[in-house]
CSV table of C-alpha atoms and ligand atoms in Angstrom, one decimal:
chain,number,residue,atom,x,y,z
A,207,MET,CA,-64.7,-137.8,117.9
A,208,LYS,CA,-63.0,-140.5,119.8
A,209,LEU,CA,-59.5,-139.5,120.6
A,210,ALA,CA,-56.5,-141.0,122.4
A,211,ILE,CA,-53.8,-138.7,123.9
A,212,ILE,CA,-50.6,-140.6,124.8
A,213,GLY,CA,-48.8,-138.7,127.6
A,214,ALA,CA,-50.5,-136.8,130.4
A,215,GLY,CA,-47.8,-134.1,130.9
A,216,TYR,CA,-48.1,-130.3,130.4
A,217,VAL,CA,-49.1,-130.7,126.8
A,218,GLY,CA,-51.0,-134.1,126.8
A,219,LEU,CA,-53.2,-133.3,129.8
A,220,VAL,CA,-54.1,-129.8,128.4
A,221,THR,CA,-54.8,-131.3,125.0
A,222,ALA,CA,-57.0,-134.0,126.4
A,223,ALA,CA,-58.9,-131.7,128.7
A,224,CYS,CA,-59.5,-129.1,126.0
A,225,PHE,CA,-60.7,-131.7,123.4
A,226,ALA,CA,-63.0,-133.2,126.0
A,227,GLU,CA,-64.3,-129.7,126.9
A,228,MET,CA,-65.4,-129.4,123.2
A,229,GLY,CA,-67.5,-132.6,123.6
A,230,ASN,CA,-65.0,-135.2,122.2
A,231,GLU,CA,-64.5,-138.5,124.0
A,232,VAL,CA,-60.9,-138.6,125.1
A,233,ILE,CA,-58.8,-141.4,126.6
A,234,CYS,CA,-55.6,-140.0,128.1
A,235,VAL,CA,-52.8,-142.7,128.5
A,236,ASP,CA,-49.8,-142.3,130.6
A,237,ALA,CA,-47.1,-144.9,131.4
A,238,ASP,CA,-46.8,-143.4,135.0
A,239,ARG,CA,-49.2,-145.4,137.1
A,240,ALA,CA,-49.1,-143.0,140.0
A,241,LYS,CA,-49.9,-140.1,137.8
A,242,VAL,CA,-52.9,-141.9,136.3
A,243,GLU,CA,-54.2,-142.9,139.7
A,244,ALA,CA,-53.9,-139.4,141.0
A,245,LEU,CA,-55.7,-138.0,137.9
A,246,GLU,CA,-58.6,-140.5,138.5
A,247,GLN,CA,-58.9,-139.1,142.0
A,248,GLY,CA,-59.1,-135.6,140.6
A,249,LYS,CA,-55.5,-134.7,141.7
A,250,ILE,CA,-53.7,-132.7,139.0
A,251,PRO,CA,-50.0,-133.5,139.0
A,252,ILE,CA,-48.9,-130.1,137.7
A,253,TYR,CA,-49.7,-126.5,138.4
A,254,GLU,CA,-51.5,-124.9,135.4
A,255,PRO,CA,-54.2,-122.3,136.1
A,256,GLY,CA,-57.7,-123.6,135.3
A,257,LEU,CA,-56.6,-127.1,134.4
A,258,GLU,CA,-58.0,-128.8,137.5
A,259,GLU,CA,-61.5,-127.5,136.8
A,260,TYR,CA,-61.4,-128.7,133.2
A,261,VAL,CA,-60.1,-132.1,134.1
A,262,LYS,CA,-62.6,-132.6,136.9
A,263,ARG,CA,-65.6,-131.5,134.9
A,264,ASN,CA,-64.8,-133.6,131.9
A,265,PHE,CA,-63.8,-136.6,134.0
A,266,THR,CA,-67.1,-136.4,136.0
A,267,GLU,CA,-69.2,-136.0,132.8
A,268,ASN,CA,-67.5,-139.1,131.3
A,269,ARG,CA,-65.8,-137.4,128.4
A,270,LEU,CA,-62.3,-137.8,129.8
A,271,PHE,CA,-60.8,-141.0,130.9
A,272,PHE,CA,-57.3,-141.9,132.2
A,273,THR,CA,-55.5,-145.2,131.8
A,274,THR,CA,-52.1,-146.8,131.7
A,275,GLU,CA,-53.3,-149.3,129.0
A,276,LEU,CA,-52.5,-148.2,125.5
A,277,ALA,CA,-54.2,-151.1,123.7
A,278,PRO,CA,-57.8,-150.3,124.4
A,279,ALA,CA,-57.2,-146.6,123.9
A,280,VAL,CA,-55.8,-147.3,120.4
A,281,SER,CA,-58.6,-149.7,119.6
A,282,GLN,CA,-61.4,-147.3,120.6
A,283,SER,CA,-59.9,-144.1,119.0
A,284,LEU,CA,-59.8,-142.9,115.4
A,285,VAL,CA,-57.2,-140.2,116.1
A,286,ILE,CA,-54.2,-140.9,118.4
A,287,PHE,CA,-52.1,-137.9,119.6
A,288,ILE,CA,-48.5,-138.6,120.7
A,289,ALA,CA,-47.7,-136.1,123.4
A,290,VAL,CA,-44.8,-137.7,125.3
A,291,GLY,CA,-41.5,-135.9,126.1
A,292,THR,CA,-38.7,-135.3,123.6
A,293,PRO,CA,-35.8,-134.3,125.9
A,294,GLN,CA,-32.4,-133.3,124.8
A,295,ASP,CA,-30.0,-136.2,124.0
A,296,THR,CA,-26.3,-136.1,124.9
A,297,ASP,CA,-25.4,-134.8,121.4
A,298,GLY,CA,-28.0,-132.0,121.5
A,299,SER,CA,-30.4,-133.8,119.2
A,300,ALA,CA,-34.0,-134.5,120.3
A,301,ASP,CA,-34.3,-137.9,122.1
A,302,LEU,CA,-37.1,-139.7,120.1
A,303,SER,CA,-37.1,-142.9,122.1
A,304,MET,CA,-40.4,-142.2,123.9
A,305,VAL,CA,-42.1,-141.1,120.7
A,306,LEU,CA,-40.9,-144.1,118.7
A,307,GLN,CA,-41.8,-146.4,121.6
A,308,VAL,CA,-45.4,-145.1,121.5
A,309,ALA,CA,-45.4,-145.6,117.7
A,310,ARG,CA,-44.2,-149.2,118.1
A,311,ASP,CA,-47.0,-149.8,120.7
A,312,VAL,CA,-49.6,-148.3,118.4
A,313,GLY,CA,-48.4,-150.6,115.6
A,314,ARG,CA,-48.7,-153.5,117.9
A,315,HIS,CA,-52.2,-152.8,118.9
A,316,MET,CA,-54.0,-151.0,116.0
A,317,ASP,CA,-56.9,-152.9,114.6
A,318,GLY,CA,-58.1,-150.7,111.8
A,319,TYR,CA,-57.5,-147.3,110.1
A,320,LYS,CA,-56.0,-144.7,112.5
A,321,VAL,CA,-54.7,-141.2,112.2
A,322,ILE,CA,-51.5,-140.8,114.3
A,323,VAL,CA,-50.7,-137.2,115.2
A,324,GLU,CA,-47.3,-135.9,116.4
A,325,LYS,CA,-48.1,-133.4,119.1
A,326,SER,CA,-44.7,-133.7,120.7
A,327,THR,CA,-42.1,-131.3,119.3
A,328,VAL,CA,-40.1,-133.6,116.9
A,329,PRO,CA,-37.4,-132.9,114.3
A,330,VAL,CA,-37.9,-132.9,110.6
A,331,GLY,CA,-38.1,-136.5,109.4
A,332,THR,CA,-39.8,-137.9,112.5
A,333,ALA,CA,-43.1,-138.6,110.9
A,334,ALA,CA,-41.3,-140.8,108.4
A,335,LYS,CA,-39.7,-142.7,111.3
A,336,VAL,CA,-43.0,-143.1,113.0
A,337,ARG,CA,-44.5,-144.4,109.8
A,338,GLN,CA,-41.7,-146.9,109.4
A,339,VAL,CA,-41.9,-148.2,113.0
A,340,ILE,CA,-45.6,-148.7,112.7
A,341,ASN,CA,-45.2,-150.5,109.4
A,342,GLU,CA,-42.6,-152.8,110.9
A,343,GLU,CA,-44.9,-153.8,113.7
A,344,LEU,CA,-47.8,-154.4,111.3
A,345,GLN,CA,-45.6,-156.6,109.1
A,346,LYS,CA,-44.6,-158.6,112.2
A,347,ARG,CA,-48.3,-159.2,112.9
A,348,GLY,CA,-49.0,-160.0,109.2
A,349,GLU,CA,-51.5,-157.0,109.1
A,350,ALA,CA,-51.8,-154.2,106.6
A,351,PHE,CA,-54.1,-151.7,108.2
A,352,GLU,CA,-54.0,-148.2,106.7
A,353,PHE,CA,-52.9,-145.2,108.7
A,354,ASP,CA,-51.8,-141.6,108.3
A,355,VAL,CA,-49.2,-139.7,110.2
A,356,VAL,CA,-49.9,-136.0,110.8
A,357,SER,CA,-47.7,-133.3,112.3
A,358,ASN,CA,-49.7,-130.9,114.6
A,359,PRO,CA,-47.2,-129.0,116.7
A,360,GLU,CA,-48.4,-127.4,119.9
A,361,PHE,CA,-47.7,-123.7,120.6
A,362,LEU,CA,-49.2,-123.4,124.1
A,363,LYS,CA,-47.3,-121.6,126.9
A,364,GLU,CA,-47.2,-123.0,130.4
A,365,GLY,CA,-49.0,-120.7,132.7
A,366,THR,CA,-51.6,-119.8,130.1
A,367,ALA,CA,-51.9,-123.2,128.4
A,368,LEU,CA,-55.7,-123.5,128.5
A,369,ASP,CA,-56.3,-120.1,127.0
A,370,ASP,CA,-53.6,-120.8,124.4
A,371,PHE,CA,-55.2,-124.1,123.4
A,372,MET,CA,-58.8,-122.9,123.5
A,373,LYS,CA,-58.0,-119.7,121.5
A,374,PRO,CA,-54.9,-120.4,119.5
A,375,ASP,CA,-53.4,-117.8,117.2
A,376,ARG,CA,-53.2,-120.5,114.6
A,377,ILE,CA,-53.2,-124.3,114.2
A,378,VAL,CA,-50.6,-125.9,112.1
A,379,VAL,CA,-51.4,-129.2,110.5
A,380,GLY,CA,-48.9,-131.0,108.4
A,381,CYS,CA,-50.3,-133.9,106.4
A,382,ASP,CA,-50.2,-135.4,102.9
A,383,ASP,CA,-53.8,-136.4,102.4
A,384,VAL,CA,-56.7,-134.0,101.8
A,385,ARG,CA,-59.2,-136.2,103.7
A,386,VAL,CA,-57.0,-136.2,106.8
A,387,ALA,CA,-56.7,-132.5,106.5
A,388,GLU,CA,-60.5,-132.2,106.5
A,389,LEU,CA,-60.7,-134.5,109.5
A,390,MET,CA,-58.2,-132.3,111.4
A,391,LYS,CA,-60.1,-129.1,110.4
A,392,GLU,CA,-63.3,-130.6,111.7
A,393,LEU,CA,-61.6,-131.5,115.0
A,394,TYR,CA,-60.2,-128.0,115.5
A,395,ALA,CA,-63.1,-126.0,114.1
A,396,PRO,CA,-64.5,-125.2,117.6
A,397,PHE,CA,-61.2,-123.6,118.6
A,398,VAL,CA,-61.0,-121.2,115.6
A,399,ARG,CA,-64.5,-119.7,115.6
A,400,THR,CA,-62.9,-116.2,115.6
A,401,ASN,CA,-61.3,-117.1,112.2
A,402,HIS,CA,-57.8,-117.7,113.4
A,403,PRO,CA,-56.3,-119.9,110.7
A,404,ILE,CA,-55.8,-123.6,110.5
A,405,ILE,CA,-52.7,-123.7,108.3
A,406,ILE,CA,-52.4,-126.9,106.3
A,407,MET,CA,-49.0,-127.7,104.9
A,408,ASP,CA,-46.8,-130.7,104.2
A,409,VAL,CA,-45.5,-132.8,107.2
A,410,VAL,CA,-41.9,-131.7,107.0
A,411,SER,CA,-42.8,-128.0,107.0
A,412,ALA,CA,-45.1,-128.4,110.0
A,413,GLU,CA,-42.3,-130.2,111.9
A,414,LEU,CA,-39.9,-127.4,111.1
A,415,THR,CA,-42.5,-124.6,111.9
A,416,LYS,CA,-42.5,-125.5,115.6
A,417,TYR,CA,-38.7,-125.3,115.9
A,418,ALA,CA,-38.6,-122.1,113.8
A,419,ALA,CA,-41.2,-120.5,116.1
A,420,ASN,CA,-39.3,-121.4,119.3
A,421,ALA,CA,-36.0,-120.4,117.8
A,422,PHE,CA,-37.3,-117.0,116.8
A,423,LEU,CA,-38.7,-116.3,120.3
A,424,ALA,CA,-35.5,-117.5,122.0
A,425,THR,CA,-33.5,-115.3,119.7
A,426,LYS,CA,-35.7,-112.3,120.5
A,427,ILE,CA,-34.9,-112.9,124.2
A,428,SER,CA,-31.1,-113.2,123.5
A,429,PHE,CA,-31.3,-110.1,121.4
A,430,ILE,CA,-32.8,-107.9,124.1
A,431,ASN,CA,-30.3,-109.3,126.6
A,432,GLU,CA,-27.5,-108.4,124.3
A,433,ILE,CA,-28.8,-104.9,124.0
A,434,ALA,CA,-29.1,-104.8,127.8
A,435,ASN,CA,-25.4,-105.8,128.0
A,436,ILE,CA,-24.6,-102.9,125.6
A,437,CYS,CA,-26.7,-100.6,127.8
A,438,SER,CA,-24.5,-101.6,130.8
A,439,ARG,CA,-21.5,-100.2,128.9
A,440,THR,CA,-23.1,-97.1,127.6
A,441,GLY,CA,-25.3,-95.9,130.3
A,442,ALA,CA,-28.4,-96.2,128.1
A,443,ASN,CA,-31.6,-97.3,130.0
A,444,ILE,CA,-32.6,-100.7,128.8
A,445,ASN,CA,-36.2,-100.2,129.9
A,446,MET,CA,-36.5,-97.1,127.8
A,447,VAL,CA,-34.8,-98.7,124.8
A,448,ARG,CA,-37.1,-101.7,125.1
A,449,GLN,CA,-40.2,-99.5,125.0
A,450,GLY,CA,-38.6,-97.5,122.2
A,451,ILE,CA,-38.2,-100.4,119.9
A,452,GLY,CA,-41.1,-102.6,121.1
A,453,SER,CA,-43.7,-100.0,120.1
A,454,ASP,CA,-42.7,-100.5,116.5
A,455,ARG,CA,-45.3,-103.0,115.2
A,456,ARG,CA,-42.6,-104.8,113.2
A,457,ILE,CA,-40.8,-105.6,116.4
A,458,GLY,CA,-43.5,-105.9,119.0
A,459,ASN,CA,-43.4,-105.7,122.8
A,460,LEU,CA,-43.7,-109.4,123.6
A,461,PHE,CA,-40.6,-111.5,124.5
A,462,LEU,CA,-38.6,-108.4,124.7
A,463,PHE,CA,-37.8,-108.3,128.4
A,464,PRO,CA,-34.2,-108.4,129.6
A,465,GLY,CA,-33.5,-111.0,132.2
A,466,LEU,CA,-31.6,-114.2,133.1
A,467,GLY,CA,-32.2,-115.7,129.7
A,468,TYR,CA,-34.6,-118.3,128.5
A,469,GLY,CA,-35.1,-121.6,130.3
A,470,GLY,CA,-37.9,-124.1,130.6
A,471,SER,CA,-38.7,-127.4,129.0
A,472,CYS,CA,-38.7,-126.1,125.4
A,473,PHE,CA,-36.5,-123.3,124.3
A,474,PRO,CA,-33.1,-124.7,125.4
A,475,LYS,CA,-33.7,-128.2,124.1
A,476,ASP,CA,-35.4,-127.0,120.9
A,477,MET,CA,-32.7,-124.6,120.1
A,478,GLN,CA,-30.1,-127.4,120.6
A,479,ALA,CA,-32.1,-129.8,118.5
A,480,LEU,CA,-32.5,-127.3,115.6
A,481,ILE,CA,-28.8,-126.5,115.7
A,482,HIS,CA,-28.1,-130.2,115.6
A,483,THR,CA,-30.4,-130.7,112.7
A,484,ALA,CA,-28.9,-127.8,110.7
A,485,ARG,CA,-25.3,-128.9,111.5
A,486,SER,CA,-26.0,-132.5,110.6
A,487,LEU,CA,-27.2,-131.3,107.2
A,488,GLY,CA,-24.0,-129.3,106.6
A,489,TYR,CA,-25.3,-125.9,107.5
A,490,PRO,CA,-23.9,-124.0,110.5
A,491,PRO,CA,-26.8,-122.0,112.0
A,492,ARG,CA,-24.8,-118.9,113.1
A,493,VAL,CA,-27.8,-116.8,114.4
A,494,LEU,CA,-29.1,-119.7,116.5
A,495,GLU,CA,-25.6,-120.5,117.9
A,496,ALA,CA,-25.1,-116.9,118.8
A,497,ALA,CA,-28.5,-116.7,120.6
A,498,GLU,CA,-27.6,-119.8,122.6
A,499,ALA,CA,-24.2,-118.4,123.5
A,500,VAL,CA,-25.7,-115.1,124.7
A,501,ASN,CA,-28.2,-117.1,126.7
A,502,GLN,CA,-25.6,-119.1,128.5
A,503,ASP,CA,-23.6,-115.9,129.2
A,504,GLN,CA,-26.5,-114.1,130.7
A,505,ARG,CA,-26.5,-116.1,134.0
A,506,ARG,CA,-22.8,-115.8,134.3
A,507,ILE,CA,-22.9,-112.0,133.9
A,508,PHE,CA,-25.6,-111.8,136.7
A,509,LEU,CA,-23.5,-114.1,139.0
A,510,ASP,CA,-20.4,-111.9,138.3
A,511,VAL,CA,-22.3,-108.9,139.6
A,512,ILE,CA,-23.2,-110.7,142.8
A,513,ARG,CA,-19.7,-112.0,143.3
A,514,LYS,CA,-18.2,-108.6,142.7
A,515,HIS,CA,-20.5,-106.9,145.2
A,516,PHE,CA,-19.3,-109.4,147.9
A,517,LYS,CA,-15.7,-109.0,146.8
A,518,ASP,CA,-15.4,-112.6,145.5
A,519,ASP,CA,-16.2,-114.1,148.9
A,520,LEU,CA,-19.6,-115.8,149.1
A,521,ARG,CA,-18.7,-118.2,151.9
A,522,ALA,CA,-21.4,-118.3,154.6
A,523,LYS,CA,-23.3,-115.5,152.8
A,524,VAL,CA,-27.1,-116.0,152.9
A,525,PHE,CA,-29.2,-115.4,149.8
A,526,ALA,CA,-32.9,-115.1,149.8
A,527,VAL,CA,-34.1,-116.4,146.3
A,528,TRP,CA,-37.5,-115.3,145.1
A,529,GLY,CA,-38.8,-117.4,142.2
A,530,LEU,CA,-37.7,-120.9,141.3
A,531,SER,CA,-39.9,-121.9,138.3
A,532,PHE,CA,-38.6,-121.0,134.9
A,533,LYS,CA,-41.4,-118.5,134.6
A,534,PRO,CA,-44.4,-117.4,136.6
A,535,LEU,CA,-47.7,-119.4,136.8
A,536,THR,CA,-46.1,-122.8,136.5
A,537,ASP,CA,-44.3,-125.2,138.8
A,538,ASP,CA,-42.0,-126.4,136.0
A,539,ILE,CA,-38.4,-125.9,136.9
A,540,ARG,CA,-36.8,-127.6,133.9
A,541,GLU,CA,-33.8,-125.5,132.8
A,542,ALA,CA,-35.0,-122.8,135.2
A,543,PRO,CA,-32.4,-120.0,135.5
A,544,ALA,CA,-32.9,-120.1,139.3
A,545,LEU,CA,-31.4,-123.6,139.4
A,546,THR,CA,-28.2,-122.4,137.8
A,547,VAL,CA,-28.0,-119.3,140.0
A,548,ILE,CA,-28.6,-121.3,143.2
A,549,SER,CA,-26.1,-124.1,142.1
A,550,ARG,CA,-23.3,-121.5,141.4
A,551,LEU,CA,-24.0,-119.7,144.7
A,552,LEU,CA,-23.8,-123.0,146.6
A,553,GLU,CA,-20.6,-124.0,144.9
A,554,GLN,CA,-19.1,-120.8,146.3
A,555,GLY,CA,-20.1,-121.6,149.8
A,556,ALA,CA,-23.3,-119.5,150.1
A,557,ARG,CA,-26.6,-120.6,151.8
A,558,ILE,CA,-30.0,-120.2,150.2
A,559,GLN,CA,-33.4,-119.4,151.6
A,560,ALA,CA,-35.8,-120.0,148.7
A,561,TYR,CA,-39.4,-119.1,148.1
A,562,ASP,CA,-41.7,-119.8,145.2
A,563,PRO,CA,-45.5,-119.9,145.1
A,564,GLU,CA,-45.7,-123.2,143.3
A,565,ALA,CA,-42.3,-124.7,142.5
A,566,MET,CA,-40.8,-125.5,146.0
A,567,SER,CA,-41.6,-129.2,146.0
A,568,ALA,CA,-40.0,-129.7,142.6
A,569,THR,CA,-36.9,-127.7,143.7
A,570,ARG,CA,-36.7,-129.7,146.9
A,571,GLN,CA,-36.5,-132.8,144.8
A,572,PHE,CA,-33.9,-131.3,142.5
A,573,PHE,CA,-31.5,-130.3,145.3
A,574,GLY,CA,-32.3,-133.3,147.5
A,575,ASN,CA,-31.6,-132.7,151.1
A,576,HIS,CA,-28.9,-130.1,150.5
A,577,GLU,CA,-28.1,-128.8,153.9
A,578,ALA,CA,-27.4,-125.2,152.6
A,579,VAL,CA,-30.9,-124.8,151.0
A,580,SER,CA,-34.0,-124.1,153.0
A,581,TYR,CA,-37.5,-123.3,151.9
A,582,ALA,CA,-39.5,-120.4,153.4
A,583,ALA,CA,-43.2,-120.4,153.9
A,584,SER,CA,-43.5,-116.8,152.5
A,585,SER,CA,-41.5,-114.4,150.4
A,586,TYR,CA,-40.8,-112.2,153.5
A,587,GLU,CA,-39.8,-115.2,155.6
A,588,ALA,CA,-37.2,-116.0,153.0
A,589,LEU,CA,-35.6,-112.6,153.6
A,590,ARG,CA,-35.0,-113.1,157.3
A,591,GLY,CA,-31.3,-112.5,158.1
A,592,ALA,CA,-30.3,-112.7,154.4
A,593,ASP,CA,-27.3,-110.7,153.1
A,594,ALA,CA,-29.2,-110.0,149.9
A,595,LEU,CA,-32.3,-110.9,147.8
A,596,VAL,CA,-31.9,-112.5,144.4
A,597,ILE,CA,-35.0,-112.4,142.2
A,598,CYS,CA,-35.1,-115.1,139.5
A,599,THR,CA,-38.8,-115.3,138.4
A,600,GLU,CA,-41.2,-112.5,137.9
A,601,TRP,CA,-44.3,-113.8,139.8
A,602,ALA,CA,-46.8,-111.0,140.0
A,603,ARG,CA,-46.8,-111.0,143.8
A,604,PHE,CA,-43.1,-109.9,143.8
A,605,ARG,CA,-43.9,-106.7,141.8
A,606,GLU,CA,-45.3,-104.5,144.6
A,607,PRO,CA,-43.8,-105.8,147.8
A,608,ASP,CA,-43.7,-104.0,151.1
A,609,PHE,CA,-40.2,-102.6,150.8
A,610,GLU,CA,-40.0,-101.4,154.5
A,611,ARG,CA,-40.9,-104.9,155.6
A,612,MET,CA,-38.2,-106.3,153.3
A,613,LYS,CA,-35.6,-103.9,154.6
A,614,ALA,CA,-36.5,-104.9,158.2
A,615,ALA,CA,-36.1,-108.6,157.4
A,616,LEU,CA,-32.9,-108.5,155.4
A,617,LYS,CA,-29.5,-108.2,157.1
A,618,ALA,CA,-28.5,-105.7,154.4
A,619,PRO,CA,-30.9,-103.9,151.9
A,620,VAL,CA,-29.4,-105.4,148.8
A,621,ILE,CA,-31.4,-106.7,145.8
A,622,PHE,CA,-30.0,-108.5,142.7
A,623,ASP,CA,-33.0,-108.4,140.4
A,624,GLY,CA,-32.7,-110.8,137.4
A,625,ARG,CA,-36.1,-109.6,136.1
A,626,ASN,CA,-36.0,-105.8,136.3
A,627,LEU,CA,-39.2,-105.6,138.4
A,628,TYR,CA,-38.5,-102.3,140.2
A,629,ASN,CA,-37.8,-98.7,139.5
A,630,PRO,CA,-34.1,-98.1,140.3
A,631,ASP,CA,-34.7,-94.5,141.4
A,632,LYS,CA,-37.4,-95.5,143.8
A,633,LEU,CA,-35.3,-98.2,145.3
A,634,ALA,CA,-32.3,-95.9,145.8
A,635,LYS,CA,-34.6,-93.4,147.6
A,636,LEU,CA,-35.8,-96.3,149.8
A,637,GLY,CA,-32.2,-97.0,150.7
A,638,PHE,CA,-31.7,-100.2,148.7
A,639,THR,CA,-28.6,-101.2,146.8
A,640,TYR,CA,-30.3,-102.3,143.7
A,641,PHE,CA,-28.7,-104.3,140.9
A,642,HIS,CA,-30.7,-105.0,137.7
A,643,ILE,CA,-30.1,-106.3,134.2
A,644,GLY,CA,-28.6,-103.7,131.9
A,645,GLN,CA,-27.5,-101.5,134.7
A,646,LYS,CA,-24.5,-99.2,134.0
A,647,LEU,CA,-21.3,-101.0,134.9
A,648,GLU,CA,-18.4,-99.3,136.7
A,649,MET,CA,-15.8,-99.7,134.0
B,54,NAD,N1,-44.4,-128.0,128.1
B,54,NAD,C1,-44.6,-127.1,127.1
B,54,NAD,O1,-44.9,-126.0,127.4
B,54,NAD,C2,-44.7,-127.6,125.7
B,54,NAD,C3,-45.2,-126.7,124.7
B,54,NAD,C4,-45.3,-127.1,123.4
B,54,NAD,C5,-44.7,-128.4,123.0
B,54,NAD,N2,-44.2,-129.2,124.0
B,54,NAD,C6,-43.7,-130.5,123.6
B,54,NAD,O2,-44.6,-131.5,123.9
B,54,NAD,C7,-44.0,-132.7,124.3
B,54,NAD,C8,-44.4,-133.1,125.7
B,54,NAD,O3,-44.0,-132.1,126.6
B,54,NAD,P1,-44.5,-132.0,128.1
B,54,NAD,O4,-43.9,-130.8,128.7
B,54,NAD,O5,-45.9,-132.2,128.1
B,54,NAD,O6,-43.7,-133.3,128.7
B,54,NAD,P2,-44.0,-134.0,130.1
B,54,NAD,O7,-42.7,-134.6,130.5
B,54,NAD,O8,-44.6,-133.0,131.1
B,54,NAD,O9,-45.0,-135.2,129.8
B,54,NAD,C9,-44.8,-136.3,129.1
B,54,NAD,C10,-45.6,-137.4,129.7
B,54,NAD,O10,-45.5,-138.6,128.8
B,54,NAD,C11,-45.5,-139.7,129.6
B,54,NAD,N3,-44.9,-140.9,128.8
B,54,NAD,C12,-43.6,-141.1,128.5
B,54,NAD,N4,-43.5,-142.2,127.8
B,54,NAD,C13,-44.8,-142.7,127.7
B,54,NAD,C14,-45.3,-143.9,127.0
B,54,NAD,N5,-44.6,-144.7,126.3
B,54,NAD,N6,-46.6,-144.1,127.1
B,54,NAD,C15,-47.4,-143.2,127.8
B,54,NAD,N7,-47.0,-142.1,128.4
B,54,NAD,C16,-45.7,-141.9,128.3
B,54,NAD,C17,-44.7,-139.3,130.8
B,54,NAD,O11,-45.0,-140.2,131.9
B,54,NAD,C18,-45.2,-137.9,131.0
B,54,NAD,O12,-46.3,-137.9,131.9
B,54,NAD,C19,-42.5,-132.4,124.2
B,54,NAD,O13,-42.1,-132.8,122.9
B,54,NAD,C20,-42.4,-130.9,124.2
B,54,NAD,O14,-41.3,-130.4,123.6
B,54,NAD,C21,-44.2,-128.8,125.3
């Protein structure tokens, strides 16, 4: 099929590359000229394992094209995916300006029947808005081309995005027309050869499904963090409790790790948007609001432990920070816990020596030329002369470090572990003062 993907970000670029990999002809449109030029030279603007190979192969074999021009992409494609950002607006709702701008542009340029697919995460009712905006543009032009609007939310995870897209647990398609459902099934058939389902539903249900999925996962994270905070007050071992409940198939082990709370480009904004939707419809979503509140608190609790250890005086203290991205295997720092932790430490006069395998350039942009933040070439270099190590992201390489080398580099052998990477008994034997999530508090 001939497809247009509008937006070449984490979702758009993966979607484009994976559809091209299956033999479709895909035009990927992005408004950012520098990004498009880089892509045409084989440079991938984000870090996502395996993506570079996919993009290069399909670009070289003429199945994947990049452009800033929407008009020809719309004209040449039957199916147009909208994969632009839907960031959080000031009132917590999803900012739909980019999605509706694309819809307007599609209406301006379409020259025949088209299927417009919402791939971006958008609140209930957005398909109706997209339809309305396109109709307005067609009316202005005196045209009456037919089109359908489909909701096809994306469930990929950054870090394993290609695998998730190529072998999805399920594909959700919201549409009101049987023929369009058949078209979407045909498009996705190569991705579900192992019989994972393509679930066809109405548009509104598909729009809500994406938010419900993210809200459930975010709530699971807040739930285990809340249990960890109860462990801190009871002396129970959170890692044992986690295993004890996670092995129950009804609960499951995934998304059950205590830590600094959820971050990233999706969970925080999608929780806020769902809360906003529910509240605007007269329903206060108590579980979601509680999950959000626990999430906000989680970083404060961690910072309190650091402050307490240094007797409320962080002035001129030096912290090595391992991990800046919101999770491993990505360079995405949107809403990353590390940014909150670093910002609060800086406010209290501390200095930071940061290290991350992929997210240092994004973090450098975020903090600008802050004189109290430096970036180390390796995890061990970040430790040099530091008063303590703070671990914010669980990159695999942090799991089995050379503890003796760490001790030699640090000014004092103190670790604040926001991801529970190590065995507390082992670290105590090695002479570390080791703080982790869920640790017993001195009451
Ligand atoms: N990142 C994820 O893991 C993930 C997973 C599932 C769903 N989503 C959802 O997918 C959507 C996109 O997320 P993302 O992380 O890929 O965003 P992103 O910010 O990485 O990418 C969006 C891209 O759209 C481009 N763009 C904006 N306006 C445009 C326009 N008018 N025409 C052409 N290009 C335009 C931007 O330049 C940018 O490159 C969001 O709604 C998000 O919630 C994201």
